[in-house]
Short mmCIF file of C-alpha atoms in Angstrom, two decimals:
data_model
loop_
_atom_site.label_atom_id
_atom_site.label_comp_id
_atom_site.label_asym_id
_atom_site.label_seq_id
_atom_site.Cartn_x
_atom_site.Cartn_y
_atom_site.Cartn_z
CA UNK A 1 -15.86 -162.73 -106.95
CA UNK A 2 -17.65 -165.53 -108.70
CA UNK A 3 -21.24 -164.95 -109.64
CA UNK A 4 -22.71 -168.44 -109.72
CA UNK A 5 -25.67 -167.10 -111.65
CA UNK A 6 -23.86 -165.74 -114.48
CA UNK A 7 -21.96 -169.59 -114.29
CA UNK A 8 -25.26 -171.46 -114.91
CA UNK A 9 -26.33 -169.26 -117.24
CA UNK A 10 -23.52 -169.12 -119.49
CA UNK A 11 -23.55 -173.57 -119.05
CA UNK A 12 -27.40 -173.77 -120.32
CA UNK A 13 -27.30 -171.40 -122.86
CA UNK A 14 -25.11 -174.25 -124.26
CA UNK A 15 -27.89 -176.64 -123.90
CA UNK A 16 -29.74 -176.51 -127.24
CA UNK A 17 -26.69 -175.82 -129.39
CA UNK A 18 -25.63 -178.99 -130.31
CA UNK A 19 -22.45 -179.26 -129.18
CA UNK A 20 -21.26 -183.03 -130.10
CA UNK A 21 -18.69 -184.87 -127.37
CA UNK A 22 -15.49 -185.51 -128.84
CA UNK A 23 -12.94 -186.44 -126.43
CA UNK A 24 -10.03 -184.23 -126.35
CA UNK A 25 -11.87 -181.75 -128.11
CA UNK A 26 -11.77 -177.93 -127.48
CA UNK A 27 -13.68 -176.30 -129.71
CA UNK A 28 -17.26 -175.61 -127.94
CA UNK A 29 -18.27 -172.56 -130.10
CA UNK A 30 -16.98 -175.02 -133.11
CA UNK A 31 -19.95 -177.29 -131.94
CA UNK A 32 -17.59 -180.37 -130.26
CA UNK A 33 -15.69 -180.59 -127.05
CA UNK A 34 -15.48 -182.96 -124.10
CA UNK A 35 -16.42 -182.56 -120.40
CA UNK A 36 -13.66 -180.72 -119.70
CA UNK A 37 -13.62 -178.08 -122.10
CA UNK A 38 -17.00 -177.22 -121.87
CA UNK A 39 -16.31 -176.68 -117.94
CA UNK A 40 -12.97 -174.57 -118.79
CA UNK A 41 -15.08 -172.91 -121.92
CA UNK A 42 -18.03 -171.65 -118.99
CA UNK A 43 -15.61 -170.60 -116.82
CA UNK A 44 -13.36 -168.73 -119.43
CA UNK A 45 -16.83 -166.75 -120.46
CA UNK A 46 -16.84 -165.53 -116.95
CA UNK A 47 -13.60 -164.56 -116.54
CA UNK A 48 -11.85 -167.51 -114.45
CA UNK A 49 -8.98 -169.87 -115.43
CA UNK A 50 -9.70 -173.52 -114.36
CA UNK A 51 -7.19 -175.30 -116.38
CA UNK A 52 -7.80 -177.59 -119.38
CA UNK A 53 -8.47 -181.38 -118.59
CA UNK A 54 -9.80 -182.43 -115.23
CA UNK A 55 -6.71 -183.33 -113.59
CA UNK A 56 -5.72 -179.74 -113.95
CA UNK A 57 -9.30 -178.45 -112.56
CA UNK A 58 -9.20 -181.06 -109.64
CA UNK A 59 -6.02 -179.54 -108.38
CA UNK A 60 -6.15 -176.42 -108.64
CA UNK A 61 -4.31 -174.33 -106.43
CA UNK A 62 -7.06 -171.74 -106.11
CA UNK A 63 -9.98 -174.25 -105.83
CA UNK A 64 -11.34 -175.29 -102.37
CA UNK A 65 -12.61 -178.77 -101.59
CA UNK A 66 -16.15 -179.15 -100.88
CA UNK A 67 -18.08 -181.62 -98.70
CA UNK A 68 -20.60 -183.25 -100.70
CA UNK A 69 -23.70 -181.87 -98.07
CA UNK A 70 -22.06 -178.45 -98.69
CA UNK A 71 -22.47 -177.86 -102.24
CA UNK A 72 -23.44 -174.30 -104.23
CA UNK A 73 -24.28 -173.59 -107.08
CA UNK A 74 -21.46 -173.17 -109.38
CA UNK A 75 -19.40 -175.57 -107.67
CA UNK A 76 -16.94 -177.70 -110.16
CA UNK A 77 -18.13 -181.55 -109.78
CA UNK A 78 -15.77 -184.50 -110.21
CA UNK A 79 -16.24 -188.25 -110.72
CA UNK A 80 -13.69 -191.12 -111.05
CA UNK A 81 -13.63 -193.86 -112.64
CA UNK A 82 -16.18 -192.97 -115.43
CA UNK A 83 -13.07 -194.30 -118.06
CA UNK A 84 -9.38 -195.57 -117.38
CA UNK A 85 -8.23 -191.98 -117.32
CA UNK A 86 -5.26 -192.45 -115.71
CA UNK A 87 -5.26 -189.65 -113.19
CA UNK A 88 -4.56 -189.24 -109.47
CA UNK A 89 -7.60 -190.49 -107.80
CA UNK A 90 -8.98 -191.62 -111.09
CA UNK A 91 -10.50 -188.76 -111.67
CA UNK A 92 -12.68 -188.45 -115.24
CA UNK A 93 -15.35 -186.59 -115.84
CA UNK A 94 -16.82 -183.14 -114.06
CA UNK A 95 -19.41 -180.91 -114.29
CA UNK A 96 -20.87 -177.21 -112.83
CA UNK A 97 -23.60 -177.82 -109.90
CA UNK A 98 -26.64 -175.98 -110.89
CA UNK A 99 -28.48 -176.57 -107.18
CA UNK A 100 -31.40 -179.32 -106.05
CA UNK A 101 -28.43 -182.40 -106.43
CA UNK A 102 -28.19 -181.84 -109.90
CA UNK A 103 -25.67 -180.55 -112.44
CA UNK A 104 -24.95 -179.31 -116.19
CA UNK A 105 -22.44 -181.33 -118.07
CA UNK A 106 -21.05 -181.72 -121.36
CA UNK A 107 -22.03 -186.31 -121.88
CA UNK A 108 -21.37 -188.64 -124.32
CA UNK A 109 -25.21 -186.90 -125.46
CA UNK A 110 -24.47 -183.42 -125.29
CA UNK A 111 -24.85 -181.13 -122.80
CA UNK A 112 -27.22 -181.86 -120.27
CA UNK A 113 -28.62 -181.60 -116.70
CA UNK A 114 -28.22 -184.68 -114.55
CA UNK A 115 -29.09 -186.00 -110.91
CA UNK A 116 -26.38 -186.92 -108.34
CA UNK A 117 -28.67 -188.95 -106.84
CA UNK A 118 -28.37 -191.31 -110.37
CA UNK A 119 -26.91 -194.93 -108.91
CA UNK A 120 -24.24 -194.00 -111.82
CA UNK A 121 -22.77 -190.44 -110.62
CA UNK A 122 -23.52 -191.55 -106.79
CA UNK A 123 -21.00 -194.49 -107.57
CA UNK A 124 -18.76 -192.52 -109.24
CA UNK A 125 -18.61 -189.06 -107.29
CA UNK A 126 -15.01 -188.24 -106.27
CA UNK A 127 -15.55 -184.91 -104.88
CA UNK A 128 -16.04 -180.84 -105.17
CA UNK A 129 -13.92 -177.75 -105.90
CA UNK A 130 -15.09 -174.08 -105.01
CA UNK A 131 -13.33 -171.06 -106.27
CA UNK A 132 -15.21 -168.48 -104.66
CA UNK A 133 -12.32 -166.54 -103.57
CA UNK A 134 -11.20 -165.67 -107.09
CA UNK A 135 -11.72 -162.30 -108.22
CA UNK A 136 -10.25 -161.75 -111.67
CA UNK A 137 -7.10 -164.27 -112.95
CA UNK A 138 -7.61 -163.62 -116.25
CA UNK A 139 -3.80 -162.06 -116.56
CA UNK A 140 -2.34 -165.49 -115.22
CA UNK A 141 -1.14 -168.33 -117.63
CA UNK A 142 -3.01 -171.73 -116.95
CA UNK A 143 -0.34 -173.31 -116.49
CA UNK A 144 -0.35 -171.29 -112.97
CA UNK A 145 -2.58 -173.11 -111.19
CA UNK A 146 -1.13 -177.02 -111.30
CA UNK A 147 2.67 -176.39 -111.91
CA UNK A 148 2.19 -178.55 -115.24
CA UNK A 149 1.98 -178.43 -118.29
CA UNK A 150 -1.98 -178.75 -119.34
CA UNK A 151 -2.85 -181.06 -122.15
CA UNK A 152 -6.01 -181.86 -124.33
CA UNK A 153 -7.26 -184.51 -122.17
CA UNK A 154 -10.62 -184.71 -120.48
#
């Protein structure tokens, strides 16, 4: 199973490292990455494949959708629209819930904690994924869990 606690750990112990946003970037111990590496890079740490770009973690076949007044802690968070992405539902950005309506993400400033409550992630919320069924996945290819090929897109 998922331990949440070892998820938000691992996500603000990359708080004060300086890790720059680069879009398209993978390379979080490297210092750069993008919103979606940094949530496949926390993940990764604990075991779990979640894909690479936020397409791929938004439909995942082993992630459960989540109603907004039903969130936990560790909980992926998406948002559309945040760029022209291009993606089903326009989704564009996500994050790891971290409890109290907020959550840790990987911004255009680093990584950081912000509100949901915030008039801009309200607007843009798309939805939730849980994968608190998953035990260990760590022998499966990421390519498993959408079908597709994953790319270096956030």
């Amino acid at each position: 199973m998922i331990n949440a606690t070892d998820i938000i750990t691992t996500a603000k112990n990359l708080k004060n490292k300086g890790i720059k946003y680069s879009f398209g970037s993978t390379n979080i111990e490297g210092g750069s990455g993008d919103c979606s590496s940094f949530t496949q890079y926390v993940f990764r740490k604990n075991g779990i494949l979640i894909g690479r770009d936020t397409q791929a973690q938004y439909t995942n076949k082993l992630a459960k959708s989540i109603d907004k007044n039903k969130l936990a802690v560790g909980d992926l968070i998406f948002f559309k629209n945040t760029y022209n992405s291009n993606n089903t539902d326009g989704v564009s950005h996500v994050g790891i819930y971290t409890g109290n309506n907020n959550f840790i993400h990987l911004s255009s400033t680093g990584v950081k904690e912000s509100s949901l409550n915030e008039n801009y992630w309200s607007n843009h919320y798309l939805g939730a994924k849980r994968f608190s069924d998953v035990k260990s996945i760590n022998s499966l290819n990421e390519n498993y869990f959408t079908g597709e090929n994953v790319g270096p897109h956030a």
